[in-house]
XYZ file of C-alpha atoms in Angstrom:
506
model
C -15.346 243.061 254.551
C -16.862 240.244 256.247
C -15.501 236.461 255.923
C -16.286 234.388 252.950
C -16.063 231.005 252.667
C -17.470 228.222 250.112
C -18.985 224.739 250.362
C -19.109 223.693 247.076
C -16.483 220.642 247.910
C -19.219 219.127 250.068
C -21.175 216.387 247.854
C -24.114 214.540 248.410
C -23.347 210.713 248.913
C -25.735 209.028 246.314
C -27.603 205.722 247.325
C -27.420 203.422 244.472
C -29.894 200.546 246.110
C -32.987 201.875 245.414
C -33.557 201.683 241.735
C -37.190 201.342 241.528
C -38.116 203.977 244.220
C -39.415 206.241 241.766
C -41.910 203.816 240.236
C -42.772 203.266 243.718
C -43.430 207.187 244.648
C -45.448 207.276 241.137
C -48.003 204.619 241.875
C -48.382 206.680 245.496
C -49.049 209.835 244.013
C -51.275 208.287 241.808
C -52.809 206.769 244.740
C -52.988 209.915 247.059
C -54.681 212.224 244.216
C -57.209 209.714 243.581
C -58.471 209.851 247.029
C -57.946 213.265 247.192
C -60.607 213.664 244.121
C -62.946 212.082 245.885
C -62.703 214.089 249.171
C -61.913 217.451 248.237
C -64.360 217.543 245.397
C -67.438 218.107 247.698
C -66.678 220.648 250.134
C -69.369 219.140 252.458
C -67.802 216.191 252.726
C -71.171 214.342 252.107
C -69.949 211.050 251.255
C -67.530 211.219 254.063
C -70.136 211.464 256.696
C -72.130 208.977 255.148
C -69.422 206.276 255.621
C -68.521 207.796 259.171
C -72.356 207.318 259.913
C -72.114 203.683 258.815
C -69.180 202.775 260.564
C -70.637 204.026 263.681
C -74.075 202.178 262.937
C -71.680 199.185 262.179
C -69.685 199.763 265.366
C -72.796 200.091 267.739
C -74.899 197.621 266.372
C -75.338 195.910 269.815
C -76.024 198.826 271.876
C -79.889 199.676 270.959
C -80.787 195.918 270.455
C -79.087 194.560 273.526
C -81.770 197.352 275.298
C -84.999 196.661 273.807
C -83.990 192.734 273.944
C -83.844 194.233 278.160
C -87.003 196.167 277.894
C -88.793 193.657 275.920
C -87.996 190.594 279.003
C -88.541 193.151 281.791
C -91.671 193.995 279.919
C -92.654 190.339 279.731
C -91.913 189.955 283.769
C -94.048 193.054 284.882
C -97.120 191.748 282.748
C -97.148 193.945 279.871
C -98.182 191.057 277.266
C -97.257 189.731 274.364
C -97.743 193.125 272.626
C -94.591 193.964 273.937
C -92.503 191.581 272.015
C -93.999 191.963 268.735
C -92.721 195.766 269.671
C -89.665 194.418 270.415
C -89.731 192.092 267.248
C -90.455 195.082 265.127
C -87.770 197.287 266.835
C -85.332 195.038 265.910
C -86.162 194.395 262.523
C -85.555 198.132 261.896
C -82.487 198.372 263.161
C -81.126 195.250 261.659
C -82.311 196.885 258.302
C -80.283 199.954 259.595
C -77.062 197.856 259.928
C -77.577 195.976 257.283
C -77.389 199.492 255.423
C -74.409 200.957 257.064
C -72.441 197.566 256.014
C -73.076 197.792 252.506
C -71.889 201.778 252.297
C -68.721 200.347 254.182
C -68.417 198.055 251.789
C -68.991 200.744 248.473
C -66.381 202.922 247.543
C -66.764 206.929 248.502
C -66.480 207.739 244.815
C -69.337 205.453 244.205
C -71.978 206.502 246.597
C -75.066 208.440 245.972
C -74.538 210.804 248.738
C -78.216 212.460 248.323
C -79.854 209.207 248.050
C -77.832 207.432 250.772
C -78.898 209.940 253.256
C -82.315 209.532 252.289
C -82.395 205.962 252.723
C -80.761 206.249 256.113
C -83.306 208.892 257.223
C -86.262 206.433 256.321
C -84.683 203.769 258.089
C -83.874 205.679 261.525
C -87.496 206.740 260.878
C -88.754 203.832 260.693
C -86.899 202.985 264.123
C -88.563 205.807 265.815
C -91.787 204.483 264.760
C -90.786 201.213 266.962
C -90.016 204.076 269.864
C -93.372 205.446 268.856
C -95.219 202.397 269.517
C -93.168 202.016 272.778
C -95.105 205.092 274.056
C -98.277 203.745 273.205
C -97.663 200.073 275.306
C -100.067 200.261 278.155
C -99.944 197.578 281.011
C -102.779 196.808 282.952
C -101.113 195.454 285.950
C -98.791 197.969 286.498
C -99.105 201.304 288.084
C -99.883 203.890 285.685
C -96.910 206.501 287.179
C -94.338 204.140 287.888
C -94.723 202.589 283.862
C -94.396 206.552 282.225
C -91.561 206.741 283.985
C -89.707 203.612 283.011
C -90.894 204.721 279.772
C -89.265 208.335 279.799
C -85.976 206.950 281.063
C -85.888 204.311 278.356
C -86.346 207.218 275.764
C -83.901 209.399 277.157
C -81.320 206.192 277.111
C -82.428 205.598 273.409
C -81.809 209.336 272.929
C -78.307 209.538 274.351
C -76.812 206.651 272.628
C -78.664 208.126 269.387
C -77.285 211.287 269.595
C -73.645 209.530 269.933
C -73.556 206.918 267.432
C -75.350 208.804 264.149
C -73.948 212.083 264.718
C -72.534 212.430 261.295
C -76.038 211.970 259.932
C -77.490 215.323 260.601
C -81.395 214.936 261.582
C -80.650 211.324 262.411
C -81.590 212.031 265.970
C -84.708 213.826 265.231
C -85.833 211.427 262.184
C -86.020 208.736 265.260
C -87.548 211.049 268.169
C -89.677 213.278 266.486
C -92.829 210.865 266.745
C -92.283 209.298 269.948
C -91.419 213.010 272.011
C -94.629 214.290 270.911
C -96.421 210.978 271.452
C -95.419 210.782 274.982
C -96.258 214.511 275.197
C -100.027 213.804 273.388
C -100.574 211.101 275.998
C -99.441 213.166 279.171
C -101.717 215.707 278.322
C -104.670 213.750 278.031
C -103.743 211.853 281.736
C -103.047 215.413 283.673
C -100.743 213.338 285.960
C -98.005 215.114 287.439
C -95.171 212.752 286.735
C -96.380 212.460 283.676
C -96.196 215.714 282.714
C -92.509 216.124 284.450
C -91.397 213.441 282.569
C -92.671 214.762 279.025
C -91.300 218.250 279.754
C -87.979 216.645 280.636
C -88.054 214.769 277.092
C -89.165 217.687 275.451
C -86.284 219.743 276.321
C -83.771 216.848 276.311
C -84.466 216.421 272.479
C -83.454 219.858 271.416
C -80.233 219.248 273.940
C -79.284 216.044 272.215
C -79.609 217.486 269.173
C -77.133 220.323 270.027
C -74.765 217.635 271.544
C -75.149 215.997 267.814
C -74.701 218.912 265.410
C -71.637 220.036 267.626
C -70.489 216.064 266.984
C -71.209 216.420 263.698
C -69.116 219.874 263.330
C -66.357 218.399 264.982
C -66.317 215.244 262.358
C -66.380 218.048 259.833
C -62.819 219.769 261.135
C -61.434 216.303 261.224
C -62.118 215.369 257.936
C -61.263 218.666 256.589
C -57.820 218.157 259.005
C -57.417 214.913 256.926
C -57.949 216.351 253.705
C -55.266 218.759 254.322
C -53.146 216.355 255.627
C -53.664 214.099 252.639
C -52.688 217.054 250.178
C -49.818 218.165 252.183
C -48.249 213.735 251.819
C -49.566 214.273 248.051
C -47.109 217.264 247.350
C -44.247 215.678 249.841
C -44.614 212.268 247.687
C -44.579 214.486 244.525
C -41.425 215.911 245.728
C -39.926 213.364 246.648
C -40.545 212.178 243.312
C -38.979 214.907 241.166
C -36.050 214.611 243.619
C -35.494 211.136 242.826
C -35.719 211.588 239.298
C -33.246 214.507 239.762
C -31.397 212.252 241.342
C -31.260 209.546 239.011
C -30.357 211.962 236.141
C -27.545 213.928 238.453
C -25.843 209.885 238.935
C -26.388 209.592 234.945
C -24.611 212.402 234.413
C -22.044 211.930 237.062
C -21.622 208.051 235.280
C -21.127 210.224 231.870
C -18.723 212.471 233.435
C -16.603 209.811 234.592
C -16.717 207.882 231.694
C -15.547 211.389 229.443
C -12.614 212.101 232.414
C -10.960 208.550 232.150
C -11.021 208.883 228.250
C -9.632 211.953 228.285
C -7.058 211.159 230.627
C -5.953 208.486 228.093
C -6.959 209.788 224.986
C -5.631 213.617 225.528
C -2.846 212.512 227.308
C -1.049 209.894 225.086
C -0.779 212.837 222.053
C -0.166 215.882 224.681
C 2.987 213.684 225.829
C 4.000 213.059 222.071
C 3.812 217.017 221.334
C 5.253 217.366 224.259
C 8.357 215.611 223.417
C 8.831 215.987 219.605
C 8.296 220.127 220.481
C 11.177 219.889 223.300
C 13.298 218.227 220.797
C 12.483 220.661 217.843
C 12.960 223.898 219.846
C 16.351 223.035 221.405
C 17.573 221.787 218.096
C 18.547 218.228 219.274
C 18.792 216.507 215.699
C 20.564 219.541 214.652
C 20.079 223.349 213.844
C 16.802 224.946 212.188
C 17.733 226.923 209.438
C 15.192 229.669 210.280
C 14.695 230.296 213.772
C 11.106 231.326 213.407
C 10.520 227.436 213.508
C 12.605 227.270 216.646
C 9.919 230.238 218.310
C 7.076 228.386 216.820
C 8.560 224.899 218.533
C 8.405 226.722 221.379
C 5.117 228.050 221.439
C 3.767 224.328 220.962
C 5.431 223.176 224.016
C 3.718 226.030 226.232
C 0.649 225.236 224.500
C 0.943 221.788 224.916
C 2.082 221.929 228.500
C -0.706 224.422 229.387
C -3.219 222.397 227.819
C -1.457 219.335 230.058
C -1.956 221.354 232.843
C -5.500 222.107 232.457
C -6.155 218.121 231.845
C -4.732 217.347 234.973
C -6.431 220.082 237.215
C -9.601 219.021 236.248
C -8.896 215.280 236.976
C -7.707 216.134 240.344
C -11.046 218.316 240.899
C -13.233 215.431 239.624
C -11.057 213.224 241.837
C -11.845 215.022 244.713
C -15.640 216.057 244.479
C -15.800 211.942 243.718
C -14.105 211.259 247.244
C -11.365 209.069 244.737
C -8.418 211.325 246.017
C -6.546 209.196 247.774
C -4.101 211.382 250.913
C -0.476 209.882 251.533
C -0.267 211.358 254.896
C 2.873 211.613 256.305
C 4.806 214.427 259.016
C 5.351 217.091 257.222
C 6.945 220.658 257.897
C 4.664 223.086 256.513
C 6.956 225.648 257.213
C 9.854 223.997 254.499
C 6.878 223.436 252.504
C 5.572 226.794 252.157
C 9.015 228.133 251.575
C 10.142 225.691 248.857
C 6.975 226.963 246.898
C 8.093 230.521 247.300
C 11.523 229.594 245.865
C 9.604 227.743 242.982
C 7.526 230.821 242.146
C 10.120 233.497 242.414
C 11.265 233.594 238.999
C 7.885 233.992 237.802
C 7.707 236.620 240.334
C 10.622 238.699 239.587
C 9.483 238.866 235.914
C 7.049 241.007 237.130
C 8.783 242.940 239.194
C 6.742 241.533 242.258
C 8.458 241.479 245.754
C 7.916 238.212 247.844
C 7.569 239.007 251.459
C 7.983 235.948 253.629
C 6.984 235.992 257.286
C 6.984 232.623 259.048
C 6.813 231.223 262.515
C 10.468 229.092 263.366
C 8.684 227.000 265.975
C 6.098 225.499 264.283
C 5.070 221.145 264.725
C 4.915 219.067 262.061
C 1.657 218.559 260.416
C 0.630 215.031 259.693
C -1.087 215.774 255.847
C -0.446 214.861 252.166
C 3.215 216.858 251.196
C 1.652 216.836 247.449
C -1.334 218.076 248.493
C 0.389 220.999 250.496
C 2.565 222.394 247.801
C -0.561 221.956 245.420
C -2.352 224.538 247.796
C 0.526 226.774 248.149
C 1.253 226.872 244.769
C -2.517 227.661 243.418
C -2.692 230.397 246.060
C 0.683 231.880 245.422
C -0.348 231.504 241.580
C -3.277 233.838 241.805
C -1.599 236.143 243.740
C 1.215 236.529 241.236
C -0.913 236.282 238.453
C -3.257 239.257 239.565
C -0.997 241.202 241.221
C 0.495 244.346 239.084
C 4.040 244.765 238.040
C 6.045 246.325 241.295
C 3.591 245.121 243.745
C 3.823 243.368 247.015
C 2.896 239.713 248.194
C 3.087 238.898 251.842
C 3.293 235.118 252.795
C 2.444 233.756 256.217
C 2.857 230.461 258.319
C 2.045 230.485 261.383
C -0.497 229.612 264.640
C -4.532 229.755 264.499
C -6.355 230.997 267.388
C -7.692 227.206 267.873
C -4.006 225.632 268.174
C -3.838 224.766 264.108
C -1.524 225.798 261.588
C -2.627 228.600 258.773
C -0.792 229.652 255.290
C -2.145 232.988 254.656
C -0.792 234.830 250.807
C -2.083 238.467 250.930
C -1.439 240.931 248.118
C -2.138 244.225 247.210
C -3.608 244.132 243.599
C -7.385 244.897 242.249
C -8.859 243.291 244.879
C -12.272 241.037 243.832
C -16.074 242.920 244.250
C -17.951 241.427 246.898
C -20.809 239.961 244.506
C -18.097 237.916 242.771
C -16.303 236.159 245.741
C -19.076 233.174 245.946
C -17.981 232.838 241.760
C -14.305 232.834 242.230
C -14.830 229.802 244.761
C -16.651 228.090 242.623
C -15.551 225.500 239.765
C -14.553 227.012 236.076
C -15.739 230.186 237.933
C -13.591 233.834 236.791
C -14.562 237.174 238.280
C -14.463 240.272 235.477
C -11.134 241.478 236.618
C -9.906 237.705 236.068
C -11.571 238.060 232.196
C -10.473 241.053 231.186
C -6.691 240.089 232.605
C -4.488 238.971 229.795
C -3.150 235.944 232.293
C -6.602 234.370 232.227
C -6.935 230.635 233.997
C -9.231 227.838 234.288
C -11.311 228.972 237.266
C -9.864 225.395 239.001
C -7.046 226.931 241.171
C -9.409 227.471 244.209
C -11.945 224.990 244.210
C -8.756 222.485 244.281
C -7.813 224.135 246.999
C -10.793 223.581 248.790
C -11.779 220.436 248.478
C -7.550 219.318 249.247
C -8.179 221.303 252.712
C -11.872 220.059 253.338
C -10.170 216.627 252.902
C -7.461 217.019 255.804
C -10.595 218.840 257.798
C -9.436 222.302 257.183
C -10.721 225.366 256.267
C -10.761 228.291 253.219
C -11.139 231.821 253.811
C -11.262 234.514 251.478
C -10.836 238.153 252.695
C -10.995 240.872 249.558
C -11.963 244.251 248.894
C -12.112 246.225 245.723
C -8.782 248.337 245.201
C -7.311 246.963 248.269
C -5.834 243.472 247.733
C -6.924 240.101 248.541
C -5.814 237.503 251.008
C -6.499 233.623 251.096
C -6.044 231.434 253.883
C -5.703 227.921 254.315
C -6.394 226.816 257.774
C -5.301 222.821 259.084
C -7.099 222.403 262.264
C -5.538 221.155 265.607
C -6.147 217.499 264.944
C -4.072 217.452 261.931
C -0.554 219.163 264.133
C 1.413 216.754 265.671
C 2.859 217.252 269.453
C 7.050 217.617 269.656
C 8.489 213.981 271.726
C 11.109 214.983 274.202
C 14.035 214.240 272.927
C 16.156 211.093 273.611
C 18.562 211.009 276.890
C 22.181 210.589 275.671
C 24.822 208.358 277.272
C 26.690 211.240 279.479
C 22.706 211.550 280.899
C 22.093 208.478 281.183
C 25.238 207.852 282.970
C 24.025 210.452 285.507
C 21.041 209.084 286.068
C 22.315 205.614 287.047
């Protein structure tokens, strides 16, 4: 059967300094979901593109002024007129309505915005910029040469276009709202001139406005995935914070309940005690007839049967103090050198008579040579007394118990009790180890316990930095071993030179 082994004496350490985190992770929830309703309830994410749009408006408000300001005093140097800065008057009018626009959708909550009417406006507006472009194409200048002018004119437009396509990408037909017009302007007029560069130059803007446009809607897809990223995202921190939340909460009620549970163990170490020790003692007296003989001795059996009870009830108080003791880390060691060895066998002595009633041979087989280990002596016979306990107790009249002490593989010391009675079924090893936990053969024994015995014994080795094993097999026996790691054995001085050797050695 494979190795078993429990972990139910390791405890979560609980930090007591943060009170108020859970009205903390509320208000954040609260938070999260409400800007979760307003994202993931269109799946279009129009209102998110919308205020993506107007932060890159925002952003890039410099850019197309800053070049018809440029256009508008090269213009003026070349001779256009002054018809080319009322152009440049009216350009920038537009756009400044355009910002003007994008800053007050920054400015409005996402919730808030009329995403169909928003996109309208900003359509008009970029419209009304390409209008400005429009009017661009239509500038004529008398003292410049016709063919070097509609080419300044076609790179201008495909500048305009470029920085266009960049900055209101997440306004779908933003780009073809402003170049619509002036394209097929420039277009109109090259066909009416029949100049070659002319017509070059309006067959490179025509196909350079689809291009753009592609360049934009694959901008505009990719704004998409990233919002759709961040909606995820959002909804993944929304169920981590919600978590997070229940755990605290758990949390808070598990230190509640741990506060109540210490509070019920003192009083009942006071409380149950102080009367256990008086029926104790007044039972003791009764049944060995200290203030004189009983008349009927059925008293004297029924004295007797309120010590056991008492004593057993005793012994149940104090195993579970010792458990609570130790899951709270309150156990305190008294470590000292130690021979397991005398240890081990003094318990066997103990536990013989109890053995013999049952007819149960004890079978010790120890190592002479062993160190001493540096542990707690109490908490040493405790284990070898729980393990040798169960062993007894489940072990059938004229059956065998083997006790070891000896070396682990890893240089430690190991007590290993192995018997040969009903063994334990595989599915009921993990409730054996745990607290107040009793397998079926355990319940339907008449020498049933508290389901203590073994979790003490783990969390008394997982304190010294050992280890519990439990080997077992259904109508084969069952061995338990307690293993003290290397750390814990303590390394044999050399013993001290005496005066003959000493003498010598001078």
């Amino acid at each position: 059967m494979p190795l078993q082994r429990s972990n139910t004496a390791d405890k979560f350490i609980v930090d007591r300094r943060k009170r108020h985190r859970n009205s903390d992770v509320a208000r954040a929830v609260r938070k999260t979901r409400d800007r979760l309703s307003q994202q993931v309830g269109n799946p279009d994410f129009d209102r998110e593109l919308l205020k993506l749009h107007a932060g890159a408006m925002t952003s890039g408000a410099v850019v197309i002024p800053l070049l018809v300001l440029a256009i508008a005093a090269a213009g003026r140097l070349a001779g256009v007129g002054n018809e080319i800065g009322l152009w440049a008057l009216f350009t920038l009018t537009c756009y400044t309505m355009v910002v003007f626009m994008a800053r007050r959708i920054e400015r409005t909550e996402a919730s808030e915005l009329n995403a169909l009417q928003t996109r309208r406006e900003f359509l008009v507006g970029h419209f009304l910029c390409g209008v400005g472009w429009a009017w661009f194409v239509w500038l004529g200048c008398g003292a410049c040469e016709a063919d070097q002018f509609q080419v300044v004119k076609a790179v201008v437009l495909l500048l305009a276009m470029a920085g266009t396509a960049l900055m209101a990408s997440s306004l779908s037909g933003a780009l073809l709202a402003t170049f619509a017009v002036p394209v097929a302007l420039y277009a109109y007029a090259a066909t009416r001139s029949w100049m070659p560069v002319e017509a070059i130059m309006a067959g490179l803007l025509v196909l350079s406005l689809p291009f753009f446009a592609y360049i934009a809607s694959h901008l505009n897809r990719f704004s998409l995935l990233l919002l759709s990223f961040r909606s995820e995202k959002d909804a993944l921190i929304a169920e981590v914070e919600t978590a997070k939340s229940m755990s605290d909460e758990a949390r808070r009620r598990a230190e509640d309940a741990n506060l109540a549970k210490s509070r019920f163990l003192a009083s009942m170490s006071h409380e149950l005690r102080t009367p256990l020790n008086a029926i104790l003692g007044f039972s003791e007296v009764m049944a060995n007839e200290v203030l004189g003989p009983m008349s009927n001795p059925t008293y004297r059996d029924y004295a007797h049967d309120v010590h056991d009870s008492g004593q057993h009830l005793l012994d149940l108080i104090n195993e579970i103090l010792d458990l609570s003791r130790i899951e709270a880390g309150r156990y305190q060691l008294n470590e000292e050198p130690v021979m397991l060895l005398n240890i081990v066998e003094d318990c066997c002595h103990m536990m013989e008579l109890k053995a013999r009633n049952k007819d149960i041979r004890v079978v010790q087989d120890f190592e002479q040579t062993l160190p001493r280990l540096f542990a707690d002596e109490r908490a040493l016979r405790q284990i070898a007394l729980n393990l040798l306990s169960n062993a007894i107790k489940f072990t059938a009249t004229g059956g065998e118990i083997r006790v070891r002490v000896g070396w682990t593989a890893g240089g430690g010391q190991y007590i290993s009790i192995k018997d040969n009675g009903p063994g334990i079924p595989e599915d009921e090893i993990p409730v054996v180890l745990s607290a107040f936990g009793q397998g079926s053969i355990a319940i339907k024994s008449a020498e049933q316990g508290t389901g203590l015995g073994l979790p003490i014994v783990q969390g008394l080795l997982a304190m010294h930095g050992g280890e519990f094993e439990l080997h077992s097999k259904l109508r084969e026996g069952t061995e338990a071993i307690a293993i003290f790691p290397l750390s814990r054995v303590m390394e044999e001085l050399p013993a001290l030179p005496t005066a003959a050797v000493a003498a010598r050695r001078r």
